[in-house]
XYZ file of N, CA, C and O in Angstrom:
612
model
N 15.978 -22.569 251.223
C 15.354 -23.786 250.616
C 15.178 -23.750 249.775
O 14.595 -22.804 248.449
N 15.741 -24.468 248.369
C 15.899 -24.532 247.185
C 14.615 -25.689 246.747
O 14.411 -25.636 245.193
N 13.840 -25.886 247.366
C 12.337 -26.755 246.947
C 12.824 -28.639 246.774
O 14.057 -29.080 247.063
N 12.761 -29.557 246.658
C 12.549 -30.727 246.303
C 13.660 -31.182 245.252
O 13.328 -30.639 244.260
N 13.967 -31.965 245.409
C 15.030 -32.599 244.273
C 14.162 -33.572 243.956
O 14.057 -34.697 244.801
N 14.424 -33.765 242.646
C 13.454 -34.623 241.824
C 14.698 -35.903 241.745
O 15.968 -35.650 242.322
N 13.799 -37.013 242.009
C 14.665 -38.967 242.289
C 15.505 -39.159 241.173
O 16.506 -39.525 241.618
N 15.325 -38.663 240.274
C 16.135 -38.534 239.248
C 17.981 -37.826 239.218
O 18.651 -38.570 238.891
N 17.400 -36.879 239.715
C 18.650 -36.012 239.772
C 19.682 -36.551 241.466
O 20.405 -36.664 241.317
N 18.839 -37.058 241.652
C 19.206 -38.000 243.330
C 19.991 -39.092 242.723
O 20.986 -38.955 242.977
N 18.996 -39.720 241.739
C 20.072 -40.841 240.987
C 21.220 -41.007 240.617
O 22.407 -41.190 240.831
N 21.443 -39.786 239.815
C 22.273 -39.058 238.993
C 23.400 -38.922 239.653
O 24.689 -39.199 239.168
N 23.520 -38.274 240.797
C 24.599 -37.571 242.022
C 24.478 -38.799 242.619
O 26.093 -38.919 242.710
N 24.196 -39.694 243.716
C 24.762 -41.129 244.219
C 24.178 -42.102 243.694
O 25.403 -43.059 244.620
N 24.074 -42.563 242.376
C 24.349 -44.475 242.098
C 25.959 -44.427 242.459
O 26.239 -44.852 242.162
N 26.342 -43.244 241.262
C 28.094 -43.568 241.335
C 28.516 -43.791 242.450
O 29.415 -44.348 242.491
N 28.077 -42.614 243.843
C 28.911 -42.858 244.568
C 28.656 -44.587 245.508
O 29.795 -44.802 246.178
N 27.273 -45.067 245.418
C 27.373 -45.989 245.947
C 28.116 -47.414 245.429
O 28.762 -47.846 245.914
N 28.065 -46.815 243.687
C 28.563 -48.122 242.978
C 29.991 -48.285 243.272
O 30.513 -49.171 243.501
N 30.420 -47.466 243.496
C 31.879 -47.317 243.646
C 32.630 -47.411 245.261
O 33.622 -48.523 244.915
N 31.330 -46.911 245.746
C 31.432 -47.605 247.627
C 31.787 -49.062 247.343
O 32.515 -49.422 247.937
N 30.851 -49.776 246.975
C 30.765 -51.369 246.190
C 31.557 -51.585 246.271
O 32.208 -52.898 246.490
N 32.391 -51.251 245.503
C 33.526 -51.996 244.291
C 34.734 -52.107 245.393
O 35.600 -52.761 245.455
N 34.845 -50.569 246.159
C 36.213 -50.682 246.918
C 35.352 -51.923 248.339
O 36.703 -52.553 248.794
N 34.671 -51.866 248.693
C 33.896 -53.068 249.796
C 34.445 -55.034 249.202
O 34.788 -54.687 249.934
N 33.816 -54.425 247.873
C 34.296 -55.797 246.857
C 35.787 -56.051 247.061
O 36.091 -57.566 247.607
N 36.565 -54.937 246.919
C 37.897 -55.286 246.659
C 38.740 -55.456 247.996
O 40.010 -56.399 248.481
N 37.990 -54.578 249.216
C 38.164 -55.350 250.369
C 38.625 -55.880 251.132
O 38.714 -56.889 251.997
N 37.515 -56.983 249.961
C 36.781 -59.085 250.494
C 37.821 -59.741 250.511
O 37.887 -60.872 250.458
N 38.737 -59.532 249.607
C 39.443 -60.573 248.694
C 40.454 -60.657 249.797
O 41.470 -59.847 250.236
N 40.801 -61.810 250.226
C 41.925 -62.037 250.843
C 43.204 -61.811 250.647
O 43.934 -60.950 251.580
N 43.482 -61.769 249.541
C 45.063 -61.595 249.485
C 45.276 -60.188 247.936
O 45.006 -61.035 246.848
N 45.386 -58.918 247.814
C 45.815 -58.565 246.465
C 47.323 -58.709 246.000
O 47.540 -57.752 245.494
N 47.965 -59.270 246.838
C 49.693 -58.947 246.136
C 49.731 -59.257 244.639
O 48.901 -59.895 243.905
N 50.097 -58.698 243.809
C 51.226 -58.412 242.381
C 51.373 -59.477 242.244
O 51.582 -60.287 240.982
N 52.543 -59.736 242.965
C 53.422 -60.688 242.910
C 54.322 -60.099 241.838
O 55.577 -60.241 241.048
N 54.829 -58.884 242.066
C 55.694 -57.965 241.888
C 57.079 -57.639 242.315
O 57.986 -56.394 241.943
N 57.370 -58.178 244.077
C 58.085 -58.155 244.568
C 57.742 -56.868 245.220
O 56.778 -56.386 245.654
N 59.103 -55.323 245.512
C 59.103 -54.562 245.743
C 58.337 -53.747 245.299
O 57.448 -52.672 245.983
N 57.811 -53.869 244.323
C 56.706 -53.125 243.124
C 55.785 -53.288 244.089
O 54.377 -51.898 243.863
N 55.532 -54.319 244.558
C 53.944 -54.466 245.308
C 53.369 -53.193 245.627
O 51.980 -52.837 246.003
N 54.299 -52.874 247.129
C 53.420 -52.088 248.045
C 53.372 -50.458 247.483
O 52.288 -50.392 247.770
N 54.422 -50.105 246.619
C 53.729 -49.147 245.958
C 52.701 -49.080 245.370
O 51.861 -47.864 244.598
N 52.356 -50.313 244.057
C 51.615 -49.808 243.089
C 50.476 -50.153 244.561
O 48.940 -49.751 243.850
N 49.804 -51.044 245.869
C 49.211 -51.352 246.658
C 48.718 -49.634 246.798
O 47.565 -49.176 247.166
N 49.677 -49.079 247.158
C 49.559 -47.203 248.146
C 48.769 -46.748 246.881
O 48.111 -45.634 247.420
N 49.342 -46.765 245.483
C 48.992 -45.581 244.632
C 47.289 -46.328 244.382
O 46.341 -45.113 243.949
N 46.970 -47.480 244.200
C 45.905 -47.743 244.325
C 45.144 -47.467 245.365
O 44.336 -47.094 244.893
N 45.745 -47.353 246.469
C 44.353 -46.685 248.040
C 44.371 -45.503 247.101
O 43.155 -45.141 247.590
N 44.984 -44.715 246.630
C 44.734 -43.562 246.675
C 44.439 -42.951 245.460
O 43.368 -42.071 245.664
N 44.345 -43.567 244.324
C 43.402 -43.488 243.192
C 41.686 -43.878 243.855
O 41.086 -43.498 243.364
N 41.605 -44.862 244.175
C 40.602 -45.397 244.440
C 39.180 -44.207 245.514
O 38.040 -43.906 244.945
N 40.339 -43.695 246.289
C 40.280 -42.650 247.686
C 39.688 -41.372 246.377
O 38.799 -40.597 246.688
N 40.423 -41.403 245.674
C 40.800 -39.708 245.039
C 39.160 -40.042 243.764
O 38.096 -39.034 244.049
N 39.070 -41.087 243.334
C 37.680 -41.622 242.755
C 36.570 -40.775 243.910
O 35.628 -40.623 243.272
N 36.526 -42.217 244.954
C 35.813 -41.761 245.458
C 35.538 -40.007 246.586
O 34.138 -39.850 246.333
N 35.781 -39.721 246.145
C 35.942 -37.730 246.631
C 35.507 -37.416 245.451
O 34.427 -36.541 246.157
N 35.958 -37.539 244.159
C 35.466 -36.898 243.227
C 33.901 -36.936 243.250
O 32.829 -35.926 243.294
N 33.498 -38.505 243.543
C 32.076 -38.300 242.957
C 31.092 -37.969 244.730
O 30.263 -37.304 244.171
N 31.858 -38.226 245.252
C 31.307 -37.429 247.027
C 31.039 -35.671 246.531
O 29.942 -35.500 246.546
N 31.811 -35.294 246.226
C 31.829 -33.652 245.777
C 30.821 -33.562 244.887
O 29.815 -32.226 244.777
N 30.875 -34.667 243.642
C 29.605 -33.994 242.952
C 28.756 -34.303 243.611
O 27.517 -33.625 242.718
N 28.486 -34.971 244.323
C 26.948 -35.147 244.464
C 26.640 -34.381 245.436
O 25.224 -34.025 245.738
N 27.029 -33.737 246.381
C 27.054 -32.478 247.198
C 27.009 -31.483 246.931
O 26.384 -30.774 247.291
N 27.867 -31.139 245.639
C 28.438 -29.429 245.353
C 26.940 -28.896 244.552
O 26.263 -27.862 245.107
N 25.815 -29.982 244.871
C 24.519 -29.285 244.153
C 23.290 -28.726 245.036
O 22.580 -28.565 245.101
N 23.910 -29.976 246.241
C 22.363 -29.737 247.201
C 23.307 -29.014 248.463
O 22.707 -28.853 249.118
N 24.294 -28.813 248.987
C 24.607 -28.482 250.414
C 25.550 -27.647 250.221
O 26.737 -27.102 249.387
N 25.483 -26.329 251.324
C 26.926 -25.763 251.609
C 27.765 -26.283 252.344
O 26.912 -26.891 253.557
N 28.828 -25.940 251.732
C 29.946 -26.540 253.336
C 30.080 -28.246 252.685
O 30.652 -28.851 253.348
N 29.958 -28.144 250.769
C 29.871 -29.643 250.366
C 31.779 -29.926 250.265
O 31.632 -31.171 250.514
N 32.086 -29.055 250.156
C 33.697 -29.281 250.690
C 34.882 -30.076 251.220
O 35.202 -31.211 251.407
N 34.167 -29.966 252.198
C 34.710 -30.483 253.780
C 33.574 -31.662 254.923
O 34.144 -32.483 254.824
N 32.496 -31.328 253.743
C 31.193 -32.958 254.295
C 32.180 -34.145 253.445
O 32.082 -35.360 253.685
N 32.225 -33.383 252.223
C 32.970 -34.764 251.134
C 33.826 -35.195 251.774
O 34.053 -36.259 251.648
N 35.237 -34.596 252.108
C 36.333 -35.104 252.716
C 35.870 -36.165 254.052
O 35.980 -36.869 253.565
N 34.821 -35.160 254.557
C 34.082 -36.249 256.179
C 33.713 -37.466 255.762
O 34.496 -38.159 256.244
N 32.819 -37.181 255.170
C 31.765 -38.443 254.506
C 33.046 -39.292 253.580
O 33.232 -40.983 254.156
N 34.034 -39.277 253.089
C 34.957 -40.314 252.410
C 35.926 -40.513 252.940
O 36.093 -41.588 253.454
N 36.618 -39.965 254.235
C 37.528 -40.438 254.903
C 37.115 -41.383 255.871
O 37.159 -42.140 256.320
N 35.673 -40.566 256.407
C 35.078 -42.116 257.195
C 34.295 -43.095 256.896
O 34.527 -44.196 257.083
N 34.291 -42.906 255.294
C 34.182 -44.591 254.237
C 35.315 -45.429 254.522
O 34.863 -46.374 254.846
N 36.468 -44.593 254.217
C 37.930 -45.218 254.005
C 38.308 -45.838 256.117
O 38.658 -46.907 256.157
N 38.233 -44.968 256.528
C 37.832 -45.832 258.524
C 37.366 -47.478 258.029
O 37.919 -48.126 258.927
N 35.731 -46.700 257.834
C 34.663 -48.161 257.945
C 35.771 -49.411 256.944
O 35.468 -50.306 257.402
N 36.817 -49.051 255.978
C 37.173 -49.699 255.406
C 37.837 -50.538 255.845
O 38.261 -51.554 255.554
N 38.828 -49.878 256.225
C 40.295 -50.512 257.105
C 39.563 -51.067 258.344
O 39.831 -52.423 258.244
N 38.478 -51.323 259.350
C 37.609 -51.922 259.953
C 36.926 -52.957 259.583
O 37.694 -54.093 259.700
N 36.193 -53.341 257.968
C 36.470 -54.256 257.414
C 37.785 -55.289 257.382
O 37.473 -56.393 257.414
N 38.623 -54.675 256.599
C 39.330 -55.179 256.234
C 40.172 -56.140 257.377
O 41.066 -57.146 257.403
N 40.596 -55.195 258.845
C 40.534 -56.457 259.834
C 39.993 -57.364 260.397
O 40.439 -58.403 260.772
N 38.799 -57.401 259.689
C 38.011 -59.154 259.802
C 37.937 -60.062 258.245
O 37.511 -61.517 258.308
N 39.158 -59.170 257.691
C 39.186 -60.295 256.303
C 40.064 -61.194 256.753
O 41.106 -60.310 256.686
N 40.530 -62.781 256.288
C 41.018 -63.101 256.606
C 42.823 -62.883 255.412
O 42.558 -62.575 254.017
N 43.377 -62.310 256.139
C 44.715 -62.426 255.057
C 44.984 -60.773 255.097
O 45.675 -60.137 254.084
N 44.381 -60.181 255.218
C 44.413 -58.708 255.506
C 44.386 -57.910 256.917
O 44.034 -58.620 258.240
N 44.680 -57.031 256.861
C 44.500 -56.194 258.365
C 44.596 -54.748 257.770
O 44.355 -54.430 257.055
N 44.338 -54.261 259.215
C 43.920 -52.926 259.022
C 44.994 -51.769 259.430
O 46.163 -52.378 259.582
N 45.030 -50.637 258.390
C 46.508 -50.074 258.633
C 46.353 -48.244 258.768
O 45.383 -47.742 258.077
N 46.843 -47.957 259.479
C 46.499 -46.490 259.907
C 47.242 -45.780 258.367
O 46.549 -44.896 257.956
N 48.239 -46.821 258.217
C 49.285 -45.541 257.058
C 47.785 -45.814 255.914
O 47.593 -45.134 254.930
N 47.152 -47.135 255.647
C 46.856 -46.899 254.551
C 45.291 -45.595 254.405
O 44.535 -45.538 253.400
N 44.833 -45.528 255.947
C 43.650 -44.426 256.230
C 44.081 -43.318 255.697
O 43.419 -42.814 255.133
N 45.398 -42.938 256.167
C 46.370 -41.792 255.601
C 46.281 -41.240 254.489
O 46.054 -40.570 254.018
N 46.210 -42.552 253.477
C 46.722 -42.595 252.305
C 45.405 -42.335 251.540
O 44.805 -41.510 250.786
N 44.385 -43.100 251.989
C 42.690 -42.596 251.636
C 42.524 -41.702 251.601
O 41.848 -40.790 251.063
N 42.487 -40.880 252.948
C 42.028 -39.574 253.360
C 42.341 -38.708 252.188
O 42.407 -37.336 252.047
N 43.843 -38.756 252.086
C 44.659 -37.723 251.349
C 44.121 -37.808 249.731
O 43.952 -37.506 249.233
N 44.062 -39.633 249.203
C 43.095 -39.491 248.052
C 42.355 -38.729 247.895
O 41.571 -38.431 246.989
N 40.817 -38.988 248.626
C 39.940 -38.118 249.013
C 40.333 -36.526 248.814
O 38.646 -36.431 247.820
N 40.845 -36.425 249.615
C 41.100 -35.151 249.256
C 41.618 -33.959 247.804
O 40.709 -33.243 247.452
N 42.447 -35.145 246.834
C 42.283 -34.900 245.691
C 41.728 -34.957 245.333
O 41.296 -33.935 244.034
N 40.801 -36.376 245.318
C 39.097 -35.937 244.501
C 38.247 -34.790 244.392
O 37.918 -34.380 243.602
N 37.859 -34.504 246.220
C 37.566 -33.431 246.249
C 37.863 -32.147 245.686
O 37.408 -31.229 245.074
N 38.996 -31.686 245.500
C 40.201 -30.403 245.011
C 39.485 -30.736 243.782
O 39.815 -29.347 242.796
N 40.140 -31.849 243.157
C 40.346 -31.898 241.548
C 38.112 -31.606 241.445
O 38.444 -30.743 240.534
N 37.587 -32.165 242.010
C 36.148 -31.371 241.236
C 35.929 -29.884 241.635
O 35.443 -29.304 240.919
N 36.762 -29.195 242.617
C 36.142 -27.813 243.561
C 37.136 -27.212 242.052
O 36.084 -25.917 241.640
N 38.744 -27.609 241.558
C 39.333 -26.711 240.802
C 38.526 -26.681 239.417
O 39.007 -25.864 238.536
N 37.968 -27.540 239.172
C 37.462 -28.489 237.835
C 36.013 -27.309 237.426
O 35.576 -26.975 236.168
N 35.540 -26.405 238.411
C 34.342 -25.668 238.379
C 35.167 -24.202 237.645
O 35.967 -23.883 237.962
N 34.288 -23.649 236.948
C 34.482 -22.496 236.214
C 34.784 -21.663 237.479
O 34.280 -21.587 238.547
N 35.766 -20.708 237.677
C 35.952 -20.192 238.741
C 34.892 -18.763 238.372
O 34.255 -18.450 240.017
N 34.133 -18.572 237.426
C 32.929 -17.829 237.399
C 31.903 -18.433 238.230
O 30.960 -17.467 239.455
N 31.537 -19.666 238.608
C 30.716 -19.825 239.215
C 31.164 -19.701 240.200
O 30.373 -19.756 241.462
N 32.022 -20.772 240.751
C 31.939 -20.529 242.228
C 32.254 -19.334 243.085
O 32.380 -19.141 244.054
N 32.827 -18.177 242.386
C 32.666 -16.613 242.713
C 31.250 -16.040 242.988
O 31.004 -15.421 243.160
N 29.764 -16.915 241.974
C 28.436 -16.424 242.088
C 28.136 -15.537 241.031
O 26.911 -14.952 240.920
N 29.021 -15.780 239.937
C 28.963 -15.226 239.080
C 27.182 -15.897 238.031
O 26.624 -15.439 237.262
N 26.976 -17.046 238.639
C 26.048 -17.534 238.169
C 25.246 -18.259 239.078
O 25.416 -18.888 239.804
N 23.628 -18.266 239.127
C 23.131 -18.715 240.259
C 22.260 -20.412 239.510
O 21.488 -20.663 240.430
N 22.976 -21.513 238.755
C 23.069 -22.356 238.349
C 22.944 -23.790 239.218
O 21.864 -24.597 239.263
N 23.915 -23.086 240.262
C 23.408 -24.493 241.602
C 22.804 -24.306 242.446
O 21.724 -25.374 242.104
N 21.604 -23.135 242.585
C 20.652 -23.514 243.728
C 19.615 -23.557 242.389
O 18.520 -23.324 243.009
N 19.352 -22.766 241.330
C 17.928 -23.506 240.465
C 17.323 -22.261 240.499
O 16.493 -22.747 239.689
N 17.728 -21.249 240.765
C 16.906 -20.006 240.942
C 17.651 -18.697 239.628
O 18.405 -18.749 239.458
N 16.973 -18.092 239.524
C 17.070 -16.993 238.758
C 16.447 -15.951 239.269
O 15.120 -15.161 238.403
N 17.174 -14.777 240.124
C 16.979 -13.951 240.710
C 17.708 -12.646 239.884
O 16.807 -11.658 241.038
N 17.767 -13.240 239.244
C 18.763 -11.729 238.949
C 20.038 -11.339 239.790
O 20.818 -10.100 239.249
N 20.112 -12.085 241.462
C 21.439 -11.623 241.942
C 22.202 -12.774 241.453
O 21.412 -13.684 241.856
N 23.347 -12.634 241.788
C 24.134 -13.465 241.630
C 24.545 -14.143 243.591
O 23.979 -13.097 244.338
N 25.018 -15.104 243.754
C 24.779 -15.541 244.731
C 26.442 -16.776 245.206
O 25.966 -17.599 244.062
N 27.463 -16.608 245.231
C 28.461 -17.324 245.858
C 28.272 -18.639 246.783
O 27.269 -18.527 247.919
N 28.455 -19.807 245.803
C 28.197 -21.260 247.138
C 29.129 -21.202 248.142
O 30.185 -20.456 247.883
N 28.582 -21.671 249.239
C 29.372 -21.707 249.844
C 29.903 -23.363 250.122
O 29.811 -24.414 250.219
N 31.183 -23.336 249.978
C 31.867 -24.458 249.391
C 32.477 -24.973 250.986
O 33.363 -25.957 250.722
N 33.150 -23.848 251.600
C 33.580 -24.208 253.084
C 34.682 -23.552 253.235
O 35.751 -24.255 253.956
N 35.210 -23.394 251.889
C 36.670 -22.507 251.791
C 36.923 -21.084 251.324
O 35.462 -20.516 250.761
N 37.246 -20.805 252.316
C 37.134 -19.054 252.078
C 37.885 -18.421 250.938
O 38.802 -18.764 250.288
N 37.309 -17.741 250.126
C 37.841 -17.075 249.077
C 37.625 -15.346 248.824
O 36.506 -14.731 249.758
N 38.596 -14.488 248.716
C 38.473 -13.279 248.476
C 38.351 -12.747 247.396
O 38.576 -13.442 246.528
N 37.816 -11.720 246.957
C 36.847 -11.356 245.519
C 38.643 -10.825 244.831
O 39.403 -9.863 246.440
N 38.658 -10.491 243.704
C 39.752 -9.812 243.450
C 39.690 -8.175 243.119
O 38.914 -8.014 243.824
């Protein structure tokens, strides 16, 4: 148990997640997002799916890293669940359709964002050389459980 988290820290962690999810929802509400670029249109839209969900995955991982064990998997599951709800939402928007391919691309995007956050942390922090994650200063190192098995060198 880490004690209560200050409201300002919660806002710093979660406001960007909520804002980005709202942007995704707003973009999904637009009836037609065609670029008029012919064959490039499909590639650009799929790349946009990957990028927008990579950002969501990174923001979720950033928000969950300091608060939960298993943050790596939970970030991916939450992002992918949001992607599924977004595809369901698009099913009801005139001119749009739900797509299993888009959901798969979104899930890969979430994974890219989560893994980017995972790789961005210094390896010594992830191996437990610092207790900054838990906010405790006990004199002993504690390795965070990010949901991925690691072996000591």
